[in-house]
Amino acid sequence: MSVPETEAPHPDPESEIWSAIAAFEKILEAMPDDRSSLETLSHAYEHIGDQTKTLEYLLRLGDVIIRDRDCESASYICEKLEGYGSADEGVERVCRELKQLLEENDASTMNQGAAPAPAESSAPGTFRMADELSFAWRLFEAGELTQEEYSGVAQDLSEMSTEEHLSTISVLHALSARAFSGMERLMGYVARGAKTPIVSLESFDIPAEAHSLLPLEFAIRRGAIVYGLLAEDALVVVMNPYDSALREQVSTLLGKTCHFFISAPVGFDDAIARIRETPPA
């Protein structure tokens, strides 16, 4: 009688999460100010409900942001910290210093005589590491990424964020650069989970009246392209479909009902290249 084959047991998700936490805490032993590790750990502990550890890593992250004078991240971290209440001395101190950093930056801008930009162009077009790490963590929890793959993506995102040239930084771009073999499967998971169908941007001749609705720099930094119009509605590809703030921001900027999709990173980059070569509408 033949012995039936048994499937290899799936890793225990909770065990995998704790393994990832241990791995990033090990990184912090060697590099105490590594931002991708601090952001990952704050997100991981928040997910499992450990508010004490979440706050510990958020405060450490806040101190690094203050030291680096990173105004783009200061407001977001301050908002996260204020959710824990101002009664905590650490929260009060870090939030005070973050707000002081923002005030000094505003004063510096005013002293340079910079005129306020119009609402359409002043919308935040900055990459936020926390949004992409949250996306990657979701994939890790779902078993679409291993612990090693997640750690590699987190490190890649951190390195990409320090590059000065204008480029799209996203989980999908990081995976593509690593020649991730499960991209098709992963994108299918994302399409189903985020209810964002996959489109092949290479197949579309994107009209200028569509893509020009968003500033090019915003499109690149935030990973969002209007690739078509359907009556009064906009068809928009986003590289992080789980980023609800991005969806809301795009809808507000356009003043239209938006239908969101995802695309392979190579298709997105190809579309950006074609947009650069297209005369404005």
Short mmCIF file of N, CA, C and O in Angstrom, two decimals, residues 4-66:
data_model
loop_
_atom_site.label_atom_id
_atom_site.label_comp_id
_atom_site.label_asym_id
_atom_site.label_seq_id
_atom_site.Cartn_x
_atom_site.Cartn_y
_atom_site.Cartn_z
N PRO A 4 0.40 7.88 1.52
CA PRO A 4 0.00 9.17 0.94
C PRO A 4 1.02 10.25 1.27
O PRO A 4 1.56 10.29 2.37
N GLU A 5 1.27 11.10 0.27
CA GLU A 5 2.20 12.20 0.49
C GLU A 5 1.54 13.25 1.36
O GLU A 5 0.34 13.51 1.28
N THR A 6 2.32 13.85 2.20
CA THR A 6 1.81 14.91 3.07
C THR A 6 2.42 16.23 2.68
O THR A 6 3.59 16.30 2.29
N GLU A 7 1.61 17.26 2.76
CA GLU A 7 2.11 18.59 2.42
C GLU A 7 3.00 19.11 3.54
O GLU A 7 2.79 18.80 4.71
N ALA A 8 3.98 19.88 3.15
CA ALA A 8 4.84 20.50 4.16
C ALA A 8 4.01 21.46 4.99
O ALA A 8 3.19 22.20 4.47
N PRO A 9 4.19 21.41 6.31
CA PRO A 9 3.39 22.29 7.17
C PRO A 9 3.68 23.76 6.88
O PRO A 9 4.82 24.13 6.62
N HIS A 10 2.63 24.57 6.93
CA HIS A 10 2.81 26.01 6.73
C HIS A 10 3.38 26.62 8.00
O HIS A 10 3.03 26.21 9.11
N PRO A 11 4.25 27.60 7.87
CA PRO A 11 4.79 28.25 9.06
C PRO A 11 3.68 28.89 9.87
O PRO A 11 2.70 29.40 9.32
N ASP A 12 3.83 28.85 11.18
CA ASP A 12 2.86 29.48 12.06
C ASP A 12 3.01 31.00 11.92
O ASP A 12 4.09 31.54 12.17
N PRO A 13 1.94 31.72 11.51
CA PRO A 13 2.05 33.17 11.28
C PRO A 13 2.56 33.92 12.51
O PRO A 13 3.38 34.83 12.39
N GLU A 14 2.08 33.55 13.70
CA GLU A 14 2.51 34.26 14.90
C GLU A 14 3.99 34.03 15.15
O GLU A 14 4.73 34.95 15.53
N SER A 15 4.44 32.79 14.92
CA SER A 15 5.86 32.49 15.08
C SER A 15 6.70 33.28 14.10
O SER A 15 7.79 33.78 14.44
N GLU A 16 6.21 33.42 12.85
CA GLU A 16 6.93 34.18 11.83
C GLU A 16 7.04 35.65 12.24
O GLU A 16 8.08 36.29 12.04
N ILE A 17 5.97 36.21 12.80
CA ILE A 17 5.99 37.60 13.23
C ILE A 17 7.02 37.82 14.32
O ILE A 17 7.82 38.76 14.28
N TRP A 18 7.05 36.91 15.29
CA TRP A 18 8.02 37.05 16.37
C TRP A 18 9.45 36.87 15.87
O TRP A 18 10.38 37.51 16.37
N SER A 19 9.61 36.02 14.87
CA SER A 19 10.94 35.85 14.28
C SER A 19 11.39 37.14 13.59
O SER A 19 12.55 37.54 13.69
N ALA A 20 10.45 37.79 12.90
CA ALA A 20 10.77 39.06 12.24
C ALA A 20 11.11 40.13 13.27
O ALA A 20 12.06 40.91 13.10
N ILE A 21 10.34 40.18 14.34
CA ILE A 21 10.61 41.15 15.40
C ILE A 21 12.00 40.93 15.98
O ILE A 21 12.78 41.87 16.16
N ALA A 22 12.33 39.66 16.23
CA ALA A 22 13.65 39.34 16.78
C ALA A 22 14.76 39.76 15.81
O ALA A 22 15.80 40.28 16.23
N ALA A 23 14.52 39.55 14.51
CA ALA A 23 15.54 39.90 13.51
C ALA A 23 15.79 41.40 13.48
O ALA A 23 16.95 41.85 13.43
N PHE A 24 14.75 42.20 13.54
CA PHE A 24 14.93 43.65 13.48
C PHE A 24 15.47 44.20 14.79
O PHE A 24 16.21 45.20 14.79
N GLU A 25 15.13 43.57 15.90
CA GLU A 25 15.72 44.01 17.17
C GLU A 25 17.21 43.71 17.19
O GLU A 25 18.00 44.44 17.79
N LYS A 26 17.60 42.63 16.50
CA LYS A 26 19.02 42.31 16.39
C LYS A 26 19.74 43.38 15.57
O LYS A 26 20.88 43.77 15.89
N ILE A 27 19.09 43.84 14.51
CA ILE A 27 19.68 44.91 13.69
C ILE A 27 19.91 46.15 14.54
O ILE A 27 20.95 46.81 14.44
N LEU A 28 18.93 46.46 15.40
CA LEU A 28 19.05 47.66 16.23
C LEU A 28 20.16 47.56 17.26
O LEU A 28 20.69 48.57 17.72
N GLU A 29 20.52 46.34 17.63
CA GLU A 29 21.64 46.18 18.55
C GLU A 29 22.93 46.69 17.90
O GLU A 29 23.79 47.27 18.57
N ALA A 30 23.04 46.46 16.60
CA ALA A 30 24.23 46.91 15.86
C ALA A 30 24.08 48.34 15.37
O ALA A 30 25.06 49.10 15.34
N MET A 31 22.85 48.70 14.96
CA MET A 31 22.58 50.05 14.43
C MET A 31 21.36 50.62 15.14
O MET A 31 20.24 50.54 14.64
N PRO A 32 21.54 51.21 16.32
CA PRO A 32 20.41 51.66 17.15
C PRO A 32 19.50 52.68 16.48
O PRO A 32 18.34 52.81 16.88
N ASP A 33 19.99 53.40 15.48
CA ASP A 33 19.19 54.45 14.85
C ASP A 33 18.69 54.06 13.46
O ASP A 33 18.29 54.93 12.68
N ASP A 34 18.72 52.76 13.13
CA ASP A 34 18.26 52.33 11.81
C ASP A 34 16.76 52.57 11.68
O ASP A 34 15.94 51.94 12.36
N ARG A 35 16.40 53.49 10.81
CA ARG A 35 15.00 53.94 10.75
C ARG A 35 14.05 52.87 10.25
O ARG A 35 12.93 52.74 10.74
N SER A 36 14.47 52.08 9.25
CA SER A 36 13.56 51.06 8.74
C SER A 36 13.24 50.04 9.83
O SER A 36 12.11 49.56 9.93
N SER A 37 14.23 49.71 10.67
CA SER A 37 13.99 48.76 11.76
C SER A 37 13.08 49.37 12.82
O SER A 37 12.17 48.70 13.33
N LEU A 38 13.30 50.63 13.17
CA LEU A 38 12.45 51.29 14.16
C LEU A 38 11.01 51.38 13.67
O LEU A 38 10.06 51.11 14.43
N GLU A 39 10.82 51.72 12.40
CA GLU A 39 9.46 51.82 11.86
C GLU A 39 8.80 50.45 11.76
O GLU A 39 7.62 50.30 12.08
N THR A 40 9.57 49.45 11.36
CA THR A 40 9.02 48.10 11.27
C THR A 40 8.58 47.61 12.65
O THR A 40 7.49 47.05 12.81
N LEU A 41 9.42 47.80 13.65
CA LEU A 41 9.10 47.30 14.99
C LEU A 41 7.92 48.04 15.61
O LEU A 41 7.08 47.43 16.27
N SER A 42 7.83 49.35 15.38
CA SER A 42 6.68 50.09 15.91
C SER A 42 5.40 49.57 15.27
O SER A 42 4.37 49.39 15.94
N HIS A 43 5.47 49.29 13.96
CA HIS A 43 4.29 48.77 13.26
C HIS A 43 3.96 47.36 13.73
O HIS A 43 2.79 47.02 13.96
N ALA A 44 4.98 46.52 13.91
CA ALA A 44 4.76 45.12 14.31
C ALA A 44 4.14 45.05 15.69
O ALA A 44 3.17 44.31 15.92
N TYR A 45 4.68 45.80 16.63
CA TYR A 45 4.14 45.76 17.99
C TYR A 45 2.75 46.38 18.07
O TYR A 45 1.90 45.94 18.85
N GLU A 46 2.51 47.40 17.24
CA GLU A 46 1.16 47.97 17.18
C GLU A 46 0.18 46.92 16.69
O GLU A 46 -0.94 46.80 17.21
N HIS A 47 0.60 46.13 15.72
CA HIS A 47 -0.29 45.12 15.14
C HIS A 47 -0.64 44.05 16.17
O HIS A 47 -1.78 43.58 16.21
N ILE A 48 0.33 43.63 16.98
CA ILE A 48 0.05 42.57 17.96
C ILE A 48 -0.51 43.11 19.27
O ILE A 48 -0.78 42.35 20.20
N GLY A 49 -0.69 44.43 19.35
CA GLY A 49 -1.38 45.03 20.49
C GLY A 49 -0.51 45.38 21.68
O GLY A 49 -1.03 45.66 22.76
N ASP A 50 0.81 45.40 21.49
CA ASP A 50 1.70 45.77 22.59
C ASP A 50 1.98 47.27 22.51
O ASP A 50 2.92 47.72 21.87
N GLN A 51 1.16 48.06 23.20
CA GLN A 51 1.27 49.52 23.10
C GLN A 51 2.55 50.04 23.74
O GLN A 51 3.11 51.04 23.29
N THR A 52 3.01 49.36 24.79
CA THR A 52 4.23 49.82 25.47
C THR A 52 5.43 49.76 24.52
O THR A 52 6.19 50.73 24.41
N LYS A 53 5.59 48.63 23.82
CA LYS A 53 6.71 48.50 22.89
C LYS A 53 6.51 49.39 21.66
O LYS A 53 7.48 49.94 21.13
N THR A 54 5.26 49.52 21.21
CA THR A 54 4.98 50.41 20.08
C THR A 54 5.46 51.82 20.41
O THR A 54 6.15 52.46 19.61
N LEU A 55 5.09 52.29 21.58
CA LEU A 55 5.46 53.64 21.99
C LEU A 55 6.97 53.78 22.14
O LEU A 55 7.55 54.80 21.74
N GLU A 56 7.60 52.75 22.66
CA GLU A 56 9.06 52.79 22.84
C GLU A 56 9.76 53.04 21.50
O GLU A 56 10.64 53.90 21.40
N TYR A 57 9.34 52.31 20.47
CA TYR A 57 10.01 52.45 19.18
C TYR A 57 9.59 53.72 18.45
O TYR A 57 10.38 54.30 17.70
N LEU A 58 8.36 54.17 18.65
CA LEU A 58 7.95 55.44 18.06
C LEU A 58 8.75 56.60 18.65
O LEU A 58 9.14 57.53 17.93
N LEU A 59 9.00 56.55 19.96
CA LEU A 59 9.78 57.61 20.60
C LEU A 59 11.22 57.60 20.09
O LEU A 59 11.80 58.66 19.82
N ARG A 60 11.78 56.42 19.95
CA ARG A 60 13.14 56.33 19.41
C ARG A 60 13.19 56.84 17.98
O ARG A 60 14.13 57.54 17.58
N LEU A 61 12.16 56.51 17.21
CA LEU A 61 12.09 56.99 15.83
C LEU A 61 11.95 58.51 15.81
O LEU A 61 12.57 59.20 15.00
N GLY A 62 11.14 59.05 16.71
CA GLY A 62 10.97 60.50 16.80
C GLY A 62 12.29 61.20 17.09
O GLY A 62 12.59 62.25 16.49
N ASP A 63 13.09 60.63 17.97
CA ASP A 63 14.40 61.22 18.29
C ASP A 63 15.32 61.23 17.08
O ASP A 63 16.08 62.18 16.86
N VAL A 64 15.28 60.15 16.29
CA VAL A 64 16.11 60.09 15.08
C VAL A 64 15.66 61.14 14.07
O VAL A 64 16.48 61.81 13.44
N ILE A 65 14.35 61.31 13.93
CA ILE A 65 13.81 62.31 13.00
C ILE A 65 14.21 63.72 13.43
O ILE A 65 14.56 64.56 12.59
N ILE A 66 14.18 63.97 14.73
CA ILE A 66 14.59 65.28 15.25
C ILE A 66 16.07 65.51 14.97
O ILE A 66 16.47 66.58 14.50
#
